[in-house]
Coordinates of C-alpha atoms and ligand atoms in Angstrom, one line a residue:
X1 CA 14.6 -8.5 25.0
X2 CA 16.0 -12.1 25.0
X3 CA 14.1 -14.3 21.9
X4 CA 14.3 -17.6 23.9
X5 CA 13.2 -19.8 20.5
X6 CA 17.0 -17.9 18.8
X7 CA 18.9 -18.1 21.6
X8 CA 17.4 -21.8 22.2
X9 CA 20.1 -22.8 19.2
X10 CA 23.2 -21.5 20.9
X11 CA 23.2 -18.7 18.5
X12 CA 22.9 -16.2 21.3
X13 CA 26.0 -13.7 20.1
X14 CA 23.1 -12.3 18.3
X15 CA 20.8 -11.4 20.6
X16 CA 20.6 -9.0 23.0
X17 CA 20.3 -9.6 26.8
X18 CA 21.3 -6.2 28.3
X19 CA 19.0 -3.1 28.4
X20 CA 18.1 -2.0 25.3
X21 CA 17.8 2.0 24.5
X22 CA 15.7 1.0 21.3
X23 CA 12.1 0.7 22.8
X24 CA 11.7 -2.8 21.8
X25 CA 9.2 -3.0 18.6
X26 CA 11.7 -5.2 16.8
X27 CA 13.7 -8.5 17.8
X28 CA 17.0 -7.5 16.3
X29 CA 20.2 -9.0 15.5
X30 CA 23.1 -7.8 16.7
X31 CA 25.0 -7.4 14.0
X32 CA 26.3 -3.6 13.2
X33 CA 27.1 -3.2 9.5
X34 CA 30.0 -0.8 8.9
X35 CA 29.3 -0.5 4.8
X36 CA 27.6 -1.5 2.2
X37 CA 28.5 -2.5 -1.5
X38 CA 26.0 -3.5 -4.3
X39 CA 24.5 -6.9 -2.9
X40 CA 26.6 -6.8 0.2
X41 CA 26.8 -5.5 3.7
X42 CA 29.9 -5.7 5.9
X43 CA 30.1 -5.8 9.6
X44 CA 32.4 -4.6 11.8
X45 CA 34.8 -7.7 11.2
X46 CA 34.9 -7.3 7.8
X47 CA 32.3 -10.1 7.9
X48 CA 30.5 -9.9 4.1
X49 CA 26.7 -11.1 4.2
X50 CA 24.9 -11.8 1.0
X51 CA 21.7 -9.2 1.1
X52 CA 18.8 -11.2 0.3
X53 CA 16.6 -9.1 1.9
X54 CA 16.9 -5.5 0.6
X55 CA 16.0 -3.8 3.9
X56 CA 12.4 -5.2 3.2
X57 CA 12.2 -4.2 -0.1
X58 CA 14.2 -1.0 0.1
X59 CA 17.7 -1.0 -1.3
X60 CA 15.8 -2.7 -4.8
X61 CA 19.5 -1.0 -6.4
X62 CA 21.8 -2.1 -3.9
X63 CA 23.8 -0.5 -0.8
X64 CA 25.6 2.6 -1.3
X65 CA 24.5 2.8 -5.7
X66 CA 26.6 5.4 -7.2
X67 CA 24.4 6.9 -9.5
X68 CA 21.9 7.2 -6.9
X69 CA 23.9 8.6 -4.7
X70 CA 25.4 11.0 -7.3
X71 CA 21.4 12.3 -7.0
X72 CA 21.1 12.7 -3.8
X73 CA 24.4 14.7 -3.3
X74 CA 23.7 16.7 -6.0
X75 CA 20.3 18.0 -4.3
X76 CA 22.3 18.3 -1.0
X77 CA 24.1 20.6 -2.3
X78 CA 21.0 22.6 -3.1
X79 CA 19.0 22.8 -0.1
X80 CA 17.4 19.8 2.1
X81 CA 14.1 20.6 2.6
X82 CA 11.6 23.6 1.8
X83 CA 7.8 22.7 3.1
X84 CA 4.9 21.9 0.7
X85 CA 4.3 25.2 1.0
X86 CA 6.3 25.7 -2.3
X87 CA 6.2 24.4 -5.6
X88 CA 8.6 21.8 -6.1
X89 CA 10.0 21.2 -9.7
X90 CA 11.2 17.8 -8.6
X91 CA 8.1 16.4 -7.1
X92 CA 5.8 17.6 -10.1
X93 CA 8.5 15.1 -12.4
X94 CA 8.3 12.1 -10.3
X95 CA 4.4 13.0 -10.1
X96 CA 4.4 13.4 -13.5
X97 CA 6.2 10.4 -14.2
X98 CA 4.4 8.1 -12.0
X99 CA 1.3 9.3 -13.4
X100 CA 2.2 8.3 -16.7
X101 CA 3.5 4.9 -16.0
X102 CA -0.1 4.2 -14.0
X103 CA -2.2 5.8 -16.4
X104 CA -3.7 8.2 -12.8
X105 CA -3.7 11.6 -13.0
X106 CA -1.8 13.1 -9.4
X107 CA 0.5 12.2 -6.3
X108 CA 0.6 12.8 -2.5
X109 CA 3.9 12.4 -1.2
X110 CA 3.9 11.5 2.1
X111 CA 7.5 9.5 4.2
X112 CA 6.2 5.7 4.3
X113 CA 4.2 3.2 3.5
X114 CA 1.9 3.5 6.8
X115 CA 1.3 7.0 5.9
X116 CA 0.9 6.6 1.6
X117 CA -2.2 4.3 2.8
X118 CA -3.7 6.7 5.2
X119 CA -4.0 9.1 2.5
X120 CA -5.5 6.6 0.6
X121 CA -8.6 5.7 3.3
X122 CA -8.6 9.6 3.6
X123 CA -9.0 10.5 0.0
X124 CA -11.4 6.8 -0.9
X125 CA -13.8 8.3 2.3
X126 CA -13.7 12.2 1.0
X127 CA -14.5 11.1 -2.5
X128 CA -17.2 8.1 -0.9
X129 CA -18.4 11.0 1.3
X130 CA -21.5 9.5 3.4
X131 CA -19.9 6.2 2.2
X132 CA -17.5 5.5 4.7
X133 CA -16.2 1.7 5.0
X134 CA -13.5 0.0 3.1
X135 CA -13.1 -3.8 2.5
X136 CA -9.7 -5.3 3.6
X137 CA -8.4 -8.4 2.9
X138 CA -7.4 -11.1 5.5
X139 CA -3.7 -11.8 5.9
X140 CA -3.2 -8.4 4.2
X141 CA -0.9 -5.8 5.8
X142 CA -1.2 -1.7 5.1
X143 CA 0.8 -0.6 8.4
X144 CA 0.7 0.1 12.0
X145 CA -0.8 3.6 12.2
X146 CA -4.1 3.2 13.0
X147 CA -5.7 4.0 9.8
X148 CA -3.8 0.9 8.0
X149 CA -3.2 -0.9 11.5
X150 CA -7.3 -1.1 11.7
X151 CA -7.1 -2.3 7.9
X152 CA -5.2 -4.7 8.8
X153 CA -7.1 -7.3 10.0
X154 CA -4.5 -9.3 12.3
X155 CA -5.1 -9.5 16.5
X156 CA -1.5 -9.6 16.9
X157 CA -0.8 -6.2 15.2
X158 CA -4.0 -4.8 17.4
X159 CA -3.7 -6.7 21.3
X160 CA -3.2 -3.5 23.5
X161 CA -3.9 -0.9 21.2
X162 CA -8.0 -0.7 21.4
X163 CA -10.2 1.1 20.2
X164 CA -9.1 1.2 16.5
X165 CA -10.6 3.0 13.8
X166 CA -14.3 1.9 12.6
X167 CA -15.1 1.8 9.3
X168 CA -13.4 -1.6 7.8
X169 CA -14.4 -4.7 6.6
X170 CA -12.3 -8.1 6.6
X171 CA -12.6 -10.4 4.4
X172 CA -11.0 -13.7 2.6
X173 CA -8.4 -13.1 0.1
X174 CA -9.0 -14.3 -3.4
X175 CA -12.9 -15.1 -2.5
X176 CA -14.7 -12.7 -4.8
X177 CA -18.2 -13.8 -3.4
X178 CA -17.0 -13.5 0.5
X179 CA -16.5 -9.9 -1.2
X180 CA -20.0 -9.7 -2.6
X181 CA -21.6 -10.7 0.1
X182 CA -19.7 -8.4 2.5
X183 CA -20.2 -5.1 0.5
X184 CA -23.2 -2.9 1.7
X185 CA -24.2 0.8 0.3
X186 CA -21.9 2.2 3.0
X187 CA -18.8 1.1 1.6
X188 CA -16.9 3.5 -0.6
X189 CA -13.7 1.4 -1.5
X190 CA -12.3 -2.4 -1.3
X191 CA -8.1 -2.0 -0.5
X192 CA -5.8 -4.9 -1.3
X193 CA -2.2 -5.9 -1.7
X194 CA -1.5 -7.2 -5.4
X195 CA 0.4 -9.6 -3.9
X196 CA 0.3 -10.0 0.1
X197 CA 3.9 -9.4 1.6
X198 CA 3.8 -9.9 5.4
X199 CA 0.9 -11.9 5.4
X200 CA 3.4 -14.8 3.5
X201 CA 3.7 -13.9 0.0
X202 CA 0.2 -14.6 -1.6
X203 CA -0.8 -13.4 -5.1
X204 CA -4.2 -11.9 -5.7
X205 CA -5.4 -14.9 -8.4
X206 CA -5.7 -13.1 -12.2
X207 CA -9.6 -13.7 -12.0
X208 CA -10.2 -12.8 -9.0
X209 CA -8.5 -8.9 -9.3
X210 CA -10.4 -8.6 -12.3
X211 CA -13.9 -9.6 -10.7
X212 CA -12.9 -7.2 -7.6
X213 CA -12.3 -4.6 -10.7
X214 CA -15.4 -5.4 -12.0
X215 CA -17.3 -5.3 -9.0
X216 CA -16.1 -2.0 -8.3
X217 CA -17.1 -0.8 -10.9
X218 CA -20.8 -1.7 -10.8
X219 CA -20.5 -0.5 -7.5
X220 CA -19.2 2.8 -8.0
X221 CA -16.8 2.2 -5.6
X222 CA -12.9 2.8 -5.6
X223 CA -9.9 -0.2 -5.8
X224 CA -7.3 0.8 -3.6
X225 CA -3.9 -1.2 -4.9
X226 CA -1.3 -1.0 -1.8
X227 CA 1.6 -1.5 -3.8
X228 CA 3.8 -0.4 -1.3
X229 CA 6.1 -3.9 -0.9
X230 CA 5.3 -5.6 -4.5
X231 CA 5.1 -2.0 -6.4
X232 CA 8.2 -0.2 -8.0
X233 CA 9.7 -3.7 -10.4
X234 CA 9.4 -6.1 -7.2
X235 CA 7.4 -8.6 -9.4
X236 CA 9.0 -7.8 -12.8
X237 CA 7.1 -4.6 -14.2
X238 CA 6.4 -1.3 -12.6
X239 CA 3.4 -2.1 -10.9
X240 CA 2.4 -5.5 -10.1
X241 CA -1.1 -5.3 -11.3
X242 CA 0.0 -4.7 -14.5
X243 CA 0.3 -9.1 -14.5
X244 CA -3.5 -8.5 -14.6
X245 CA -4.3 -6.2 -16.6
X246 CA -7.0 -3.9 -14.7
X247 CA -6.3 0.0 -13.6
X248 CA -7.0 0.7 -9.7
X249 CA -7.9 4.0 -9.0
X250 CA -5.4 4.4 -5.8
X251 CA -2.5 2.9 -6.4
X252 CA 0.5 3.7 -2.7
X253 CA 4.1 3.2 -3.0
X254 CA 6.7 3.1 -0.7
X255 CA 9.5 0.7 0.6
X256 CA 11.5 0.7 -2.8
X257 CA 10.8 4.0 -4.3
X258 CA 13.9 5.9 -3.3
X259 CA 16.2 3.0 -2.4
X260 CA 16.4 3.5 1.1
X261 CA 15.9 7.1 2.0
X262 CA 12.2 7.5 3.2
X263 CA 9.6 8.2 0.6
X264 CA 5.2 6.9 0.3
X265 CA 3.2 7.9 -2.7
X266 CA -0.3 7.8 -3.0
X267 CA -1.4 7.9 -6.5
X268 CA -4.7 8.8 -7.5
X269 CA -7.3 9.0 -10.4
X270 CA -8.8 12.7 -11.0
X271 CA -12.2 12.2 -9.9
X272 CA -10.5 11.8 -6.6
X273 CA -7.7 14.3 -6.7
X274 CA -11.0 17.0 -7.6
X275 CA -12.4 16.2 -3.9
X276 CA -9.5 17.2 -2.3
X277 CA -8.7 21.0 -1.4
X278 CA -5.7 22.6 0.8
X279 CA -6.3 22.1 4.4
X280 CA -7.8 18.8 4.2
X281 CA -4.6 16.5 4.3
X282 CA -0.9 17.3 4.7
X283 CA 2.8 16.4 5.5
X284 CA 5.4 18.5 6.4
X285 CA 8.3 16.2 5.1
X286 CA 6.3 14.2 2.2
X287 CA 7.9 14.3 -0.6
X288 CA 11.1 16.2 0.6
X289 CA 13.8 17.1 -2.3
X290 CA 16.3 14.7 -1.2
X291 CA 14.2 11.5 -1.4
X292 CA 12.5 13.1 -4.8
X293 CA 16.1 13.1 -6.2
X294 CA 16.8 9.4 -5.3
X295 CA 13.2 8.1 -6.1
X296 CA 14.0 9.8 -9.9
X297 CA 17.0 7.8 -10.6
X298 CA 15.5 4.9 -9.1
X299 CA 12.7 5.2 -12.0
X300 CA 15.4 6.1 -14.6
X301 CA 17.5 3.1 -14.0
X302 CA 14.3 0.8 -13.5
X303 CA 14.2 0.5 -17.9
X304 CA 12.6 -2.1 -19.3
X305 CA 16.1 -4.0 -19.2
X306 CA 16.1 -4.1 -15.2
X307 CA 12.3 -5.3 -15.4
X308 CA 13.5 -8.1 -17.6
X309 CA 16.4 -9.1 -15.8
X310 CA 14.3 -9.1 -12.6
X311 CA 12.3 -11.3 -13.8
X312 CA 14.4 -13.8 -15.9
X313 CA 16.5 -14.1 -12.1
X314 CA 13.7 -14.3 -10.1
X315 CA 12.1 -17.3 -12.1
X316 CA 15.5 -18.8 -12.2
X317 CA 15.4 -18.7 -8.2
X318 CA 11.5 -20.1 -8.0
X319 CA 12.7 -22.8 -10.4
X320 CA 15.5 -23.6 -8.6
X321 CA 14.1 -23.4 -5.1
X322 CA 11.0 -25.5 -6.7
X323 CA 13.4 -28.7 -8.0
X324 CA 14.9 -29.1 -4.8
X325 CA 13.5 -32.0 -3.1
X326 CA 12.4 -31.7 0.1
X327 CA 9.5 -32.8 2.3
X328 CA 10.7 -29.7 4.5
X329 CA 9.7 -27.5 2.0
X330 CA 6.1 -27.0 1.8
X331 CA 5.6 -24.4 -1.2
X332 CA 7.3 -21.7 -3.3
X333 CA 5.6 -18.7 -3.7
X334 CA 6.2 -14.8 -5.6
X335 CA 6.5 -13.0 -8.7
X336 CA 10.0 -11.7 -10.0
X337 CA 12.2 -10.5 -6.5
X338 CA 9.4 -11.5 -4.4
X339 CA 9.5 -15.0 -3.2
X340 CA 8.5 -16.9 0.2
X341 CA 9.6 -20.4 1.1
X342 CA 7.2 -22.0 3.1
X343 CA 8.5 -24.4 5.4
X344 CA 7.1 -27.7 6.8
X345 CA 6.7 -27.6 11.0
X346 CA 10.0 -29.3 11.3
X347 CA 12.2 -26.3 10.9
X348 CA 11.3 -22.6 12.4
X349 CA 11.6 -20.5 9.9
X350 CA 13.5 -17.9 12.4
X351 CA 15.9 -20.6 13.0
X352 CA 16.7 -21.3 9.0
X353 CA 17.1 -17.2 9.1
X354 CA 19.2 -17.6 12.2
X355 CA 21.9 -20.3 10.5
X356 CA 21.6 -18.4 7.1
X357 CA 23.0 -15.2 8.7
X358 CA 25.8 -17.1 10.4
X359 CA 26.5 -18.2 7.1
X360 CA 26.6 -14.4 5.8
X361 CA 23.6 -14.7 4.1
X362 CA 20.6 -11.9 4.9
X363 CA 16.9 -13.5 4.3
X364 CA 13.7 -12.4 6.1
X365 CA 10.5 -13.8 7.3
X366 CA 7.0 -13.6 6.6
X367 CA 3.7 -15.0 7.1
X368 CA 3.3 -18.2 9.6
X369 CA 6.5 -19.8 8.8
X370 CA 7.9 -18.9 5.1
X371 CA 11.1 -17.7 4.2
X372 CA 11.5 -14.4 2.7
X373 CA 13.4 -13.3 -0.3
X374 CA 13.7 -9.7 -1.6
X375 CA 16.7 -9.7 -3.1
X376 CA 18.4 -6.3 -4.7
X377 CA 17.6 -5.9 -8.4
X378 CA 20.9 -5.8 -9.1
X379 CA 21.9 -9.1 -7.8
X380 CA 24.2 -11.0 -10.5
X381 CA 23.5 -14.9 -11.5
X382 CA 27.0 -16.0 -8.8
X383 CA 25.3 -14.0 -6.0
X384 CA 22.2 -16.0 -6.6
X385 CA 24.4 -19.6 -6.8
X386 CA 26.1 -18.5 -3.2
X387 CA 22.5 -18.3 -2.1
X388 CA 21.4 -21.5 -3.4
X389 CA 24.4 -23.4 -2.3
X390 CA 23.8 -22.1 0.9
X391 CA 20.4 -22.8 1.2
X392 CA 20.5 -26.1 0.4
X393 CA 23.4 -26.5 3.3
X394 CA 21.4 -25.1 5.6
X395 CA 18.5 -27.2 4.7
X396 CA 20.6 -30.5 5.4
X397 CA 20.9 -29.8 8.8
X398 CA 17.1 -30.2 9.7
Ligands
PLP1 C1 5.7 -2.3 4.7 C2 4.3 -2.2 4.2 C3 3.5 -1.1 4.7 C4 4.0 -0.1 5.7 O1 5.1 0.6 5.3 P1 5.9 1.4 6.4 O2 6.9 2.2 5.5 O3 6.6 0.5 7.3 O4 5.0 2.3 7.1 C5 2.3 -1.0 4.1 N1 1.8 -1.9 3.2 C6 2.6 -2.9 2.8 C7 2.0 -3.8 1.7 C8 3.8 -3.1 3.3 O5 4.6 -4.1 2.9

């Protein structure tokens, strides 16, 4: 309950010490935020903190957006939920939609990320049918249930929660031959995130997505894309394979699709939506009406315009993160809204995090020790100078 290495820095208001009702999966700040605006979050002291962070990629509009909200209260006004067990007008236009912005044919709608990628290793096995195992990256992340939890090839994540689920394959990121050589005739898909979120955020090289593309091909086996962090205009356009120009054939979504209220897709090419009948997957919430509503005005206000912007800002932060210098800072890293700071040994990245939010500024952490930025879409060219200034404060004091 107590994070010695936070508390450590005298920042121990933070932290909690006393019994927790939360069953402890998360190290959390004690900070309870009365509102949110935009870019900002407010705490119970009026206290305004910067948002750098998104909710982990969630909020990609900003807390509280009107004209998402305007959505969402129009359909609760409607009705809340009605089962799968009806046709849904709203689900077949954000299928519809999604479909034609991925060039795939249909959608599962499922509530998260976790469960967008167990459809996935669901559908790739039903379609592979005696093929069974999938190929997962290393440093890659897909979830914690224990479909994408045993795709997931990090000890950490599994200590204490043997046996998990056969049927994967680890290997090296961006190392198409470690691929080749680890592919057998059992293997009915290879799953990757375009660009690795938890794991520190690591871009699949151009080359390499395209030799996995090709591979699969040859192989008649599937390319699973978890887009579920770097999808939805994270890295600048829609989908962040669209950088390289390939199609996957499974494509999941999540975290940013319906700005915050809970939403996974799992998108998927027809040969693989003809293998699968009623009965043989399900969710009694996927896809619920209220979500639906906010995940279409997401799409509708994620124009061309928005991809730019995201991306003319986000370069402007790389650039500007990338000219300070700093033997502290060991690499920057991302696409558009999706950038890790890597820091040298000298400074723990939970302790830069720790100063940054006592400076009302909201960053994350990923990977072994990087900085994590997923700032909202919407965040203006001052918000971005506050940040900067801030960062480069905080960075004195190590
Ligand atoms: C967050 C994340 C998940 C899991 O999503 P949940 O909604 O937390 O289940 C899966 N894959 C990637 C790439 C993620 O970043």
């Amino acid at each position: 309950m107590i994070n010695q290495a936070q508390t450590a820095h005298g920042l121990s208001t933070l932290i909690r010490e006393e019994w927790n009702p939360i069953v402890n999966t998360y190290a959390k700040y004690l900070i309870n935020f009365s509102y949110g605006k935009g870019a900002y979050l407010y705490d119970s002291s009026e206290k305004k903190y910067l948002d750098m962070l998104s909710g982990i990629a969630v909020t990609s509009f900003g807390h509280n957006n009107e004209a998402i909200k305007e959505a969402v209260v129009e359909q609760l006004n409607k009705f809340w939920h009605t089962s799968n067990l009806f046709e849904s007008g709203l689900q077949n236009k954000l299928a519809l939609e999604l479909a034609i912005k991925s060039g795939l044919d249909s959608v599962f709608f499922s509530n998260s990320g976790t469960e967008a990628n167990e459809a996935a290793i669901k559908f790739a096995r039903k379609f592979g049918n005696e093929k069974t195992y999938i190929i997962t990256a290393l440093n890659g992340f897909h979830g914690r249930t224990y479909g994408s939890l045993s795709a997931t090839p990090k000890y950490k994540y599994w200590e204490g929660f043997f046996p998990l689920t056969p049927g994967f394959i680890h290997v090296p990121f961006n190392d198409i031959e470690a691929l080749k050589s680890a592919y057998n005739k059992y293997v009915c898909a290879v799953m990757l995130e375009t660009v690795q979120g938890e794991g520190g955020i690591y871009e699949a090289d151009y080359e390499y997505l395209q030799n996995v593309r090709e591979f699969c091909d040859e192989n008649n086996i599937l390319l699973i894309l978890d887009e579920v962090q770097c999808g939805v205009g994270r890295t600048g356009k829609f989908f962040a394979y669209e950088h390289y120009l390939i199609k996957p054939d499974i494509i999941t979504l999540a975290k940013g699709i319906a700005n915050g209220l809970p939403l996974g897709a799992t998108i998927v090419d027809k040969r693989i939506a003809n293998v699968i009948v009623p009965g043989c997957h399900g969710s009694t919430f996927g896809g619920n009406p209220v979500s639906v509503s906010a995940a279409l005005k997401v799409l509708d206000l994620l124009d061309n315009k928005m991809l730019s912007h995201i991306s003319s800002i986000g370069t402007l932060i790389m650039n500007e993160l990338k000219s300070i210098n700093s033997h502290l800072l060991i690499e920057i890293r991302g696409k558009g809204l999706m950038i890790g700071v890597e820091f040298d040994d000298k400074i723990k990245v939970k302790d830069f995090v720790l100063k940054l939010l006592n400076k009302g500024i909201i960053a994350g952490t990923c990977g072994e020790n990087t900085l994590r930025l997923l700032p909202p879409f919407i965040i203006s060219y001052s918000d971005v100078e506050l940040f900067l200034k801030t960062f480069k404060e905080t960075l004195k004091e190590f």
